[in-house]
PDB file of C-alpha atoms in Angstrom:
ATOM      1  CA  MET A   1     -18.842-102.817  35.150  1.00  0.00           C
ATOM      2  CA  VAL A   2     -19.771-103.145  37.927  1.00  0.00           C
ATOM      3  CA  THR A   3     -17.058-102.249  40.863  1.00  0.00           C
ATOM      4  CA  VAL A   4     -16.962-103.498  44.372  1.00  0.00           C
ATOM      5  CA  THR A   5     -15.005-102.065  46.846  1.00  0.00           C
ATOM      6  CA  THR A   6     -15.525-103.498  50.689  1.00  0.00           C
ATOM      7  CA  ILE A   7     -13.727-102.666  54.430  1.00  0.00           C
ATOM      8  CA  LEU A   8     -13.562-105.177  56.591  1.00  0.00           C
ATOM      9  CA  ARG A   9     -12.998-104.983  60.352  1.00  0.00           C
ATOM     10  CA  VAL A  10     -10.675-107.150  61.901  1.00  0.00           C
ATOM     11  CA  LYS A  11     -11.064-106.684  65.951  1.00  0.00           C
ATOM     12  CA  GLU A  12      -7.423-106.990  68.006  1.00  0.00           C
ATOM     13  CA  LYS A  13      -6.648-110.859  68.283  1.00  0.00           C
ATOM     14  CA  GLN A  14      -9.207-111.845  65.861  1.00  0.00           C
ATOM     15  CA  SER A  15      -8.065-114.288  62.887  1.00  0.00           C
ATOM     16  CA  LEU A  16      -8.998-112.924  59.461  1.00  0.00           C
ATOM     17  CA  VAL A  17     -10.467-115.855  57.349  1.00  0.00           C
ATOM     18  CA  ILE A  18     -10.411-115.691  53.745  1.00  0.00           C
ATOM     19  CA  HIS A  19     -12.576-118.275  52.069  1.00  0.00           C
ATOM     20  CA  SER A  20     -12.674-116.809  48.328  1.00  0.00           C
ATOM     21  CA  PHE A  21     -11.043-115.152  45.472  1.00  0.00           C
ATOM     22  CA  ASN A  22     -12.005-113.858  42.055  1.00  0.00           C
ATOM     23  CA  PRO A  23     -11.433-116.338  38.982  1.00  0.00           C
ATOM     24  CA  ILE A  24      -8.389-115.766  37.220  1.00  0.00           C
ATOM     25  CA  ARG A  25      -7.814-112.992  34.577  1.00  0.00           C
ATOM     26  CA  SER A  26      -6.436-113.215  31.480  1.00  0.00           C
ATOM     27  CA  LYS A  27      -2.644-111.420  31.736  1.00  0.00           C
ATOM     28  CA  ILE A  28      -2.924-107.170  30.517  1.00  0.00           C
ATOM     29  CA  SER A  29       0.440-105.776  29.735  1.00  0.00           C
ATOM     30  CA  MET A  30       0.465-101.992  30.816  1.00  0.00           C
ATOM     31  CA  LYS A  31       3.545 -99.822  29.888  1.00  0.00           C
ATOM     32  CA  LEU A  32       5.673 -98.440  32.779  1.00  0.00           C
ATOM     33  CA  LYS A  33       4.772 -94.928  32.024  1.00  0.00           C
ATOM     34  CA  GLU A  34       0.840 -96.039  31.575  1.00  0.00           C
ATOM     35  CA  LEU A  35       1.165 -97.100  35.049  1.00  0.00           C
ATOM     36  CA  GLU A  36       2.504 -94.366  36.611  1.00  0.00           C
ATOM     37  CA  SER A  37       0.262 -91.900  34.915  1.00  0.00           C
ATOM     38  CA  HIS A  38      -2.784 -93.262  36.530  1.00  0.00           C
ATOM     39  CA  LEU A  39      -1.095 -93.379  40.610  1.00  0.00           C
ATOM     40  CA  GLY A  40       0.022 -90.126  39.573  1.00  0.00           C
ATOM     41  CA  SER A  41      -3.729 -89.454  39.717  1.00  0.00           C
ATOM     42  CA  LEU A  42      -4.406 -91.427  43.411  1.00  0.00           C
ATOM     43  CA  ASP A  43      -5.995 -88.906  45.663  1.00  0.00           C
ATOM     44  CA  GLN A  44      -3.569 -88.552  48.975  1.00  0.00           C
ATOM     45  CA  PHE A  45      -3.355 -87.790  52.599  1.00  0.00           C
ATOM     46  CA  SER A  46      -5.502 -84.823  52.997  1.00  0.00           C
ATOM     47  CA  HIS A  47      -4.307 -85.031  56.701  1.00  0.00           C
ATOM     48  CA  PRO A  48      -1.352 -87.110  57.805  1.00  0.00           C
ATOM     49  CA  LYS A  49      -0.845 -89.048  60.866  1.00  0.00           C
ATOM     50  CA  ILE A  50       2.980 -88.790  62.117  1.00  0.00           C
ATOM     51  CA  GLU A  51       2.459 -91.555  65.109  1.00  0.00           C
ATOM     52  CA  LEU A  52       1.672 -93.897  61.650  1.00  0.00           C
ATOM     53  CA  GLU A  53       4.632 -92.613  59.990  1.00  0.00           C
ATOM     54  CA  GLN A  54       2.256 -91.371  57.465  1.00  0.00           C
ATOM     55  CA  TYR A  55       4.087 -90.267  53.394  1.00  0.00           C
ATOM     56  CA  PRO A  56       2.169 -90.891  49.997  1.00  0.00           C
ATOM     57  CA  THR A  57       4.332 -93.642  48.018  1.00  0.00           C
ATOM     58  CA  GLY A  58       4.461 -91.565  44.636  1.00  0.00           C
ATOM     59  CA  PRO A  59       4.020 -92.507  41.274  1.00  0.00           C
ATOM     60  CA  HIS A  60       7.357 -92.981  40.311  1.00  0.00           C
ATOM     61  CA  ILE A  61       9.097 -95.309  42.943  1.00  0.00           C
ATOM     62  CA  ALA A  62       5.576 -97.190  42.766  1.00  0.00           C
ATOM     63  CA  SER A  63       5.474 -98.274  39.374  1.00  0.00           C
ATOM     64  CA  ARG A  64       8.712 -99.277  39.161  1.00  0.00           C
ATOM     65  CA  MET A  65       8.791-101.771  41.924  1.00  0.00           C
ATOM     66  CA  LEU A  66       5.141-103.335  40.524  1.00  0.00           C
ATOM     67  CA  PHE A  67       6.393-102.743  37.171  1.00  0.00           C
ATOM     68  CA  THR A  68       9.820-105.050  38.646  1.00  0.00           C
ATOM     69  CA  ALA A  69       7.844-107.220  40.812  1.00  0.00           C
ATOM     70  CA  GLU A  70       6.201-108.163  37.547  1.00  0.00           C
ATOM     71  CA  ASN A  71       8.069-108.373  34.572  1.00  0.00           C
ATOM     72  CA  SER A  72      11.084-109.830  36.112  1.00  0.00           C
ATOM     73  CA  PHE A  73       9.478-112.154  38.256  1.00  0.00           C
ATOM     74  CA  ASP A  74       5.981-112.825  37.302  1.00  0.00           C
ATOM     75  CA  ASP A  75       4.841-112.065  41.088  1.00  0.00           C
ATOM     76  CA  VAL A  76       1.532-110.038  40.561  1.00  0.00           C
ATOM     77  CA  SER A  77      -0.407-111.409  37.456  1.00  0.00           C
ATOM     78  CA  ASN A  78      -2.781-113.923  38.332  1.00  0.00           C
ATOM     79  CA  LYS A  79      -1.289-114.297  41.888  1.00  0.00           C
ATOM     80  CA  VAL A  80      -3.395-112.593  45.128  1.00  0.00           C
ATOM     81  CA  VAL A  81      -1.264-109.768  46.734  1.00  0.00           C
ATOM     82  CA  ALA A  82      -1.494-108.032  49.770  1.00  0.00           C
ATOM     83  CA  ASP A  83      -0.507-104.656  50.203  1.00  0.00           C
ATOM     84  CA  PHE A  84       0.886-103.853  53.891  1.00  0.00           C
ATOM     85  CA  GLY A  85       0.533-100.815  55.231  1.00  0.00           C
ATOM     86  CA  CYS A  86      -1.777 -99.599  52.187  1.00  0.00           C
ATOM     87  CA  GLY A  87      -2.217 -95.944  53.106  1.00  0.00           C
ATOM     88  CA  CYS A  88      -4.121 -94.119  49.553  1.00  0.00           C
ATOM     89  CA  GLY A  89      -4.104 -97.949  48.414  1.00  0.00           C
ATOM     90  CA  THR A  90      -1.097 -96.665  45.876  1.00  0.00           C
ATOM     91  CA  LEU A  91       0.771 -99.859  45.594  1.00  0.00           C
ATOM     92  CA  GLY A  92      -2.479-102.477  45.714  1.00  0.00           C
ATOM     93  CA  ILE A  93      -4.133-100.305  43.235  1.00  0.00           C
ATOM     94  CA  ALA A  94      -0.689-100.832  40.875  1.00  0.00           C
ATOM     95  CA  ALA A  95      -1.138-104.074  41.588  1.00  0.00           C
ATOM     96  CA  ALA A  96      -4.552-104.317  40.109  1.00  0.00           C
ATOM     97  CA  LEU A  97      -3.811-102.687  37.152  1.00  0.00           C
ATOM     98  CA  LEU A  98      -1.157-104.929  36.495  1.00  0.00           C
ATOM     99  CA  SER A  99      -4.169-107.784  35.874  1.00  0.00           C
ATOM    100  CA  ALA A 100      -3.261-108.971  40.312  1.00  0.00           C
ATOM    101  CA  GLU A 101      -5.923-112.083  40.712  1.00  0.00           C
ATOM    102  CA  HIS A 102      -7.110-110.713  43.736  1.00  0.00           C
ATOM    103  CA  VAL A 103      -5.912-107.768  45.839  1.00  0.00           C
ATOM    104  CA  LEU A 104      -5.956-106.870  50.000  1.00  0.00           C
ATOM    105  CA  SER A 105      -5.137-103.752  51.212  1.00  0.00           C
ATOM    106  CA  ILE A 106      -4.291-103.614  55.135  1.00  0.00           C
ATOM    107  CA  ASP A 107      -3.912-100.050  57.145  1.00  0.00           C
ATOM    108  CA  ILE A 108      -4.919 -99.402  61.116  1.00  0.00           C
ATOM    109  CA  ASP A 109      -6.307 -96.133  60.003  1.00  0.00           C
ATOM    110  CA  PRO A 110      -9.952 -95.754  58.558  1.00  0.00           C
ATOM    111  CA  GLU A 111      -9.694 -92.545  56.677  1.00  0.00           C
ATOM    112  CA  SER A 112      -6.698 -94.072  55.151  1.00  0.00           C
ATOM    113  CA  LEU A 113      -8.592 -96.918  53.547  1.00  0.00           C
ATOM    114  CA  GLU A 114     -11.536 -94.668  52.542  1.00  0.00           C
ATOM    115  CA  ILE A 115      -9.097 -92.832  50.338  1.00  0.00           C
ATOM    116  CA  ALA A 116      -7.919 -95.836  49.375  1.00  0.00           C
ATOM    117  CA  SER A 117     -11.815 -97.338  48.418  1.00  0.00           C
ATOM    118  CA  LEU A 118     -12.274 -94.491  46.249  1.00  0.00           C
ATOM    119  CA  ASN A 119      -8.696 -94.704  44.234  1.00  0.00           C
ATOM    120  CA  ALA A 120     -10.040 -98.122  43.065  1.00  0.00           C
ATOM    121  CA  GLU A 121     -13.408 -97.410  42.626  1.00  0.00           C
ATOM    122  CA  GLU A 122     -12.436 -94.520  40.061  1.00  0.00           C
ATOM    123  CA  LEU A 123     -10.673 -96.770  38.182  1.00  0.00           C
ATOM    124  CA  GLU A 124     -12.704 -99.299  38.554  1.00  0.00           C
ATOM    125  CA  LEU A 125     -10.627-101.979  40.319  1.00  0.00           C
ATOM    126  CA  ASP A 126     -12.179-104.726  42.680  1.00  0.00           C
ATOM    127  CA  MET A 127     -10.172-104.826  45.411  1.00  0.00           C
ATOM    128  CA  ASP A 128     -10.815-105.728  49.055  1.00  0.00           C
ATOM    129  CA  PHE A 129      -9.760-103.051  51.978  1.00  0.00           C
ATOM    130  CA  ILE A 130      -9.205-103.982  55.636  1.00  0.00           C
ATOM    131  CA  GLN A 131      -9.148-102.486  58.451  1.00  0.00           C
ATOM    132  CA  SER A 132      -6.200-103.554  61.091  1.00  0.00           C
ATOM    133  CA  ASN A 133      -2.837-104.061  62.552  1.00  0.00           C
ATOM    134  CA  ILE A 134      -0.815-105.534  61.131  1.00  0.00           C
ATOM    135  CA  MET A 135       0.121-107.760  63.573  1.00  0.00           C
ATOM    136  CA  ASP A 136      -2.966-108.576  65.139  1.00  0.00           C
ATOM    137  CA  LEU A 137      -3.811-110.037  61.706  1.00  0.00           C
ATOM    138  CA  ARG A 138      -2.936-113.903  63.082  1.00  0.00           C
ATOM    139  CA  TRP A 139      -2.872-115.246  59.200  1.00  0.00           C
ATOM    140  CA  ARG A 140      -1.890-119.118  59.900  1.00  0.00           C
ATOM    141  CA  GLY A 141       0.311-120.101  56.935  1.00  0.00           C
ATOM    142  CA  PRO A 142       1.006-119.100  53.440  1.00  0.00           C
ATOM    143  CA  ILE A 143      -2.480-117.156  52.682  1.00  0.00           C
ATOM    144  CA  VAL A 144      -1.289-115.086  50.053  1.00  0.00           C
ATOM    145  CA  ASP A 145       1.328-115.094  46.724  1.00  0.00           C
ATOM    146  CA  THR A 146       3.098-111.648  46.853  1.00  0.00           C
ATOM    147  CA  VAL A 147       3.188-108.950  50.039  1.00  0.00           C
ATOM    148  CA  ILE A 148       4.060-105.682  48.855  1.00  0.00           C
ATOM    149  CA  MET A 149       4.511-103.245  51.377  1.00  0.00           C
ATOM    150  CA  ASN A 150       6.365 -99.209  52.118  1.00  0.00           C
ATOM    151  CA  PRO A 151       6.027 -99.919  56.016  1.00  0.00           C
ATOM    152  CA  PRO A 152       7.244 -96.977  58.300  1.00  0.00           C
ATOM    153  CA  PHE A 153      10.761 -96.628  58.560  1.00  0.00           C
ATOM    154  CA  GLY A 154      11.309 -96.864  62.495  1.00  0.00           C
ATOM    155  CA  THR A 155      11.682 -93.459  62.707  1.00  0.00           C
ATOM    156  CA  ARG A 156       8.396 -93.299  65.420  1.00  0.00           C
ATOM    157  CA  LYS A 157       8.382 -96.574  66.683  1.00  0.00           C
ATOM    158  CA  LYS A 158      11.907 -98.370  66.510  1.00  0.00           C
ATOM    159  CA  GLY A 159      11.862-101.595  63.889  1.00  0.00           C
ATOM    160  CA  ALA A 160       8.145-100.850  63.352  1.00  0.00           C
ATOM    161  CA  ASP A 161       9.927-101.824  59.598  1.00  0.00           C
ATOM    162  CA  LEU A 162      11.089-105.252  60.997  1.00  0.00           C
ATOM    163  CA  GLU A 163       7.674-106.175  62.238  1.00  0.00           C
ATOM    164  CA  PHE A 164       5.885-105.783  59.025  1.00  0.00           C
ATOM    165  CA  LEU A 165       8.197-107.922  57.204  1.00  0.00           C
ATOM    166  CA  SER A 166       8.118-110.611  60.538  1.00  0.00           C
ATOM    167  CA  VAL A 167       4.555-110.648  58.992  1.00  0.00           C
ATOM    168  CA  ALA A 168       4.885-109.928  55.465  1.00  0.00           C
ATOM    169  CA  MET A 169       7.464-113.503  55.426  1.00  0.00           C
ATOM    170  CA  LYS A 170       4.789-115.724  57.753  1.00  0.00           C
ATOM    171  CA  VAL A 171       1.867-114.819  55.233  1.00  0.00           C
ATOM    172  CA  ALA A 172       3.318-115.078  51.383  1.00  0.00           C
ATOM    173  CA  SER A 173       3.440-118.096  49.800  1.00  0.00           C
ATOM    174  CA  GLN A 174       6.467-116.530  46.848  1.00  0.00           C
ATOM    175  CA  ALA A 175       7.916-113.355  47.290  1.00  0.00           C
ATOM    176  CA  VAL A 176       7.655-110.043  49.479  1.00  0.00           C
ATOM    177  CA  TYR A 177       8.594-106.468  47.856  1.00  0.00           C
ATOM    178  CA  SER A 178       9.524-103.795  50.686  1.00  0.00           C
ATOM    179  CA  LEU A 179      10.853-100.218  50.625  1.00  0.00           C
ATOM    180  CA  HIS A 180      13.398 -99.498  53.114  1.00  0.00           C
ATOM    181  CA  LYS A 181      16.289 -97.118  53.864  1.00  0.00           C
ATOM    182  CA  THR A 182      19.843 -97.760  52.683  1.00  0.00           C
ATOM    183  CA  SER A 183      21.009 -97.157  55.779  1.00  0.00           C
ATOM    184  CA  THR A 184      19.626 -99.974  57.483  1.00  0.00           C
ATOM    185  CA  ARG A 185      20.144-102.406  54.414  1.00  0.00           C
ATOM    186  CA  ASP A 186      23.103-104.561  56.139  1.00  0.00           C
ATOM    187  CA  HIS A 187      20.314-104.855  59.542  1.00  0.00           C
ATOM    188  CA  VAL A 188      17.365-105.646  57.637  1.00  0.00           C
ATOM    189  CA  LYS A 189      19.184-108.360  55.224  1.00  0.00           C
ATOM    190  CA  ARG A 190      20.337-109.885  58.762  1.00  0.00           C
ATOM    191  CA  ALA A 191      17.221-109.869  60.382  1.00  0.00           C
ATOM    192  CA  ALA A 192      15.354-111.177  56.474  1.00  0.00           C
ATOM    193  CA  LEU A 193      18.113-114.360  56.898  1.00  0.00           C
ATOM    194  CA  ARG A 194      18.641-114.665  60.662  1.00  0.00           C
ATOM    195  CA  ASP A 195      15.384-113.583  62.138  1.00  0.00           C
ATOM    196  CA  PHE A 196      12.865-114.523  59.420  1.00  0.00           C
ATOM    197  CA  ASN A 197      14.029-117.497  58.208  1.00  0.00           C
ATOM    198  CA  ALA A 198      14.458-116.035  54.284  1.00  0.00           C
ATOM    199  CA  ARG A 199      15.706-118.476  51.732  1.00  0.00           C
ATOM    200  CA  SER A 200      16.847-114.908  50.297  1.00  0.00           C
ATOM    201  CA  ALA A 201      16.967-111.126  50.726  1.00  0.00           C
ATOM    202  CA  GLU A 202      17.840-109.094  47.562  1.00  0.00           C
ATOM    203  CA  VAL A 203      18.463-105.270  47.151  1.00  0.00           C
ATOM    204  CA  ILE A 204      17.055-105.110  43.291  1.00  0.00           C
ATOM    205  CA  CYS A 205      17.807-101.960  43.308  1.00  0.00           C
ATOM    206  CA  GLU A 206      18.073 -98.159  44.957  1.00  0.00           C
ATOM    207  CA  LEU A 207      15.570 -95.409  44.899  1.00  0.00           C
ATOM    208  CA  ARG A 208      15.576 -91.714  45.539  1.00  0.00           C
ATOM    209  CA  TYR A 209      12.410 -91.427  47.598  1.00  0.00           C
ATOM    210  CA  ASP A 210      11.027 -87.811  47.646  1.00  0.00           C
ATOM    211  CA  VAL A 211       9.302 -86.861  51.051  1.00  0.00           C
ATOM    212  CA  PRO A 212       7.683 -83.708  50.499  1.00  0.00           C
ATOM    213  CA  LYS A 213       6.983 -81.172  53.841  1.00  0.00           C
ATOM    214  CA  LEU A 214       3.946 -82.271  55.017  1.00  0.00           C
ATOM    215  CA  TYR A 215       4.664 -81.462  58.796  1.00  0.00           C
ATOM    216  CA  LYS A 216       5.347 -78.998  61.307  1.00  0.00           C
ATOM    217  CA  PHE A 217       8.923 -79.871  62.054  1.00  0.00           C
ATOM    218  CA  HIS A 218       9.580 -80.385  58.226  1.00  0.00           C
ATOM    219  CA  LYS A 219      12.129 -77.432  57.304  1.00  0.00           C
ATOM    220  CA  LYS A 220      12.988 -78.424  53.481  1.00  0.00           C
ATOM    221  CA  LYS A 221      10.112 -77.929  50.731  1.00  0.00           C
ATOM    222  CA  GLU A 222      11.352 -82.201  49.585  1.00  0.00           C
ATOM    223  CA  VAL A 223      14.519 -84.540  50.894  1.00  0.00           C
ATOM    224  CA  ASP A 224      15.358 -86.715  48.971  1.00  0.00           C
ATOM    225  CA  ILE A 225      15.795 -90.226  51.137  1.00  0.00           C
ATOM    226  CA  ALA A 226      17.721 -93.511  49.530  1.00  0.00           C
ATOM    227  CA  VAL A 227      15.654 -96.011  49.612  1.00  0.00           C
ATOM    228  CA  ASP A 228      16.152-100.263  48.538  1.00  0.00           C
ATOM    229  CA  LEU A 229      13.049-101.923  46.835  1.00  0.00           C
ATOM    230  CA  TRP A 230      13.851-105.403  48.282  1.00  0.00           C
ATOM    231  CA  ARG A 231      12.572-109.089  46.528  1.00  0.00           C
ATOM    232  CA  PHE A 232      11.869-111.611  49.733  1.00  0.00           C
ATOM    233  CA  VAL A 233      11.968-115.233  48.935  1.00  0.00           C
ATOM    234  CA  PRO A 234      10.523-117.229  51.804  1.00  0.00           C
ATOM    235  CA  ALA A 235      12.022-120.569  52.761  1.00  0.00           C
ATOM    236  CA  SER A 236       8.837-122.577  52.299  1.00  0.00           C
ATOM    237  CA  ASN A 237       8.032-121.257  48.893  1.00  0.00           C
ATOM    238  CA  GLN A 238       4.890-123.496  49.294  1.00  0.00           C
ATOM    239  CA  SER A 239       1.707-122.618  47.875  1.00  0.00           C
ATOM    240  CA  ARG A 240      -0.889-120.579  49.512  1.00  0.00           C
ATOM    241  CA  ARG A 241      -3.692-121.945  51.810  1.00  0.00           C
ATOM    242  CA  ILE A 242      -7.142-120.809  50.644  1.00  0.00           C
TER     243      ILE A 242
END
């Protein structure tokens, strides 16, 4: 199998036009443990950047997030999926392994995209990687079916998680899956329904996010943070534009 992984660099204020997508692939079932095993083999940040709140999305959470999106809601296989703030590519790769039609993985950090691209090549997955600030994509209307993301929690830049969500709700035609701190549950739901015009905002489950000791200011070897896995449905729920 010939693997094609490309990295597109999008200049600030420049629109991105997607002209075509891969042909629809047949749906291939994959067991949860198999998916988690594949994700556990991926390389992660060697020098994470605190200003970008770079923390790896572990295989346990990532596999359950995408497995639920596919098996409970049919939001992955044969769908065009965008991974916002993809980091080392874990969520987007999970979508590709679950037979997404096409995966667009987007991150502002070129070093993370290089790791993500190599991870995809190792698993012989055909994906596109785009270097851009999420706020500068300038996509017009629903251009993907599903957005998946583990956005910055906003500890360095207040409201960063909601900035990601605001863009995701504009470009997804079917659903947005996102991780947010459980402590912000009421705030996130209010913003989604009132400010981002979501038709529905549902916490699918509460998970434990294992944050390893990555930075000098971390005192403990590992910290568990309660996070919510959300599924947001855009109000329009219209077909994506190609």
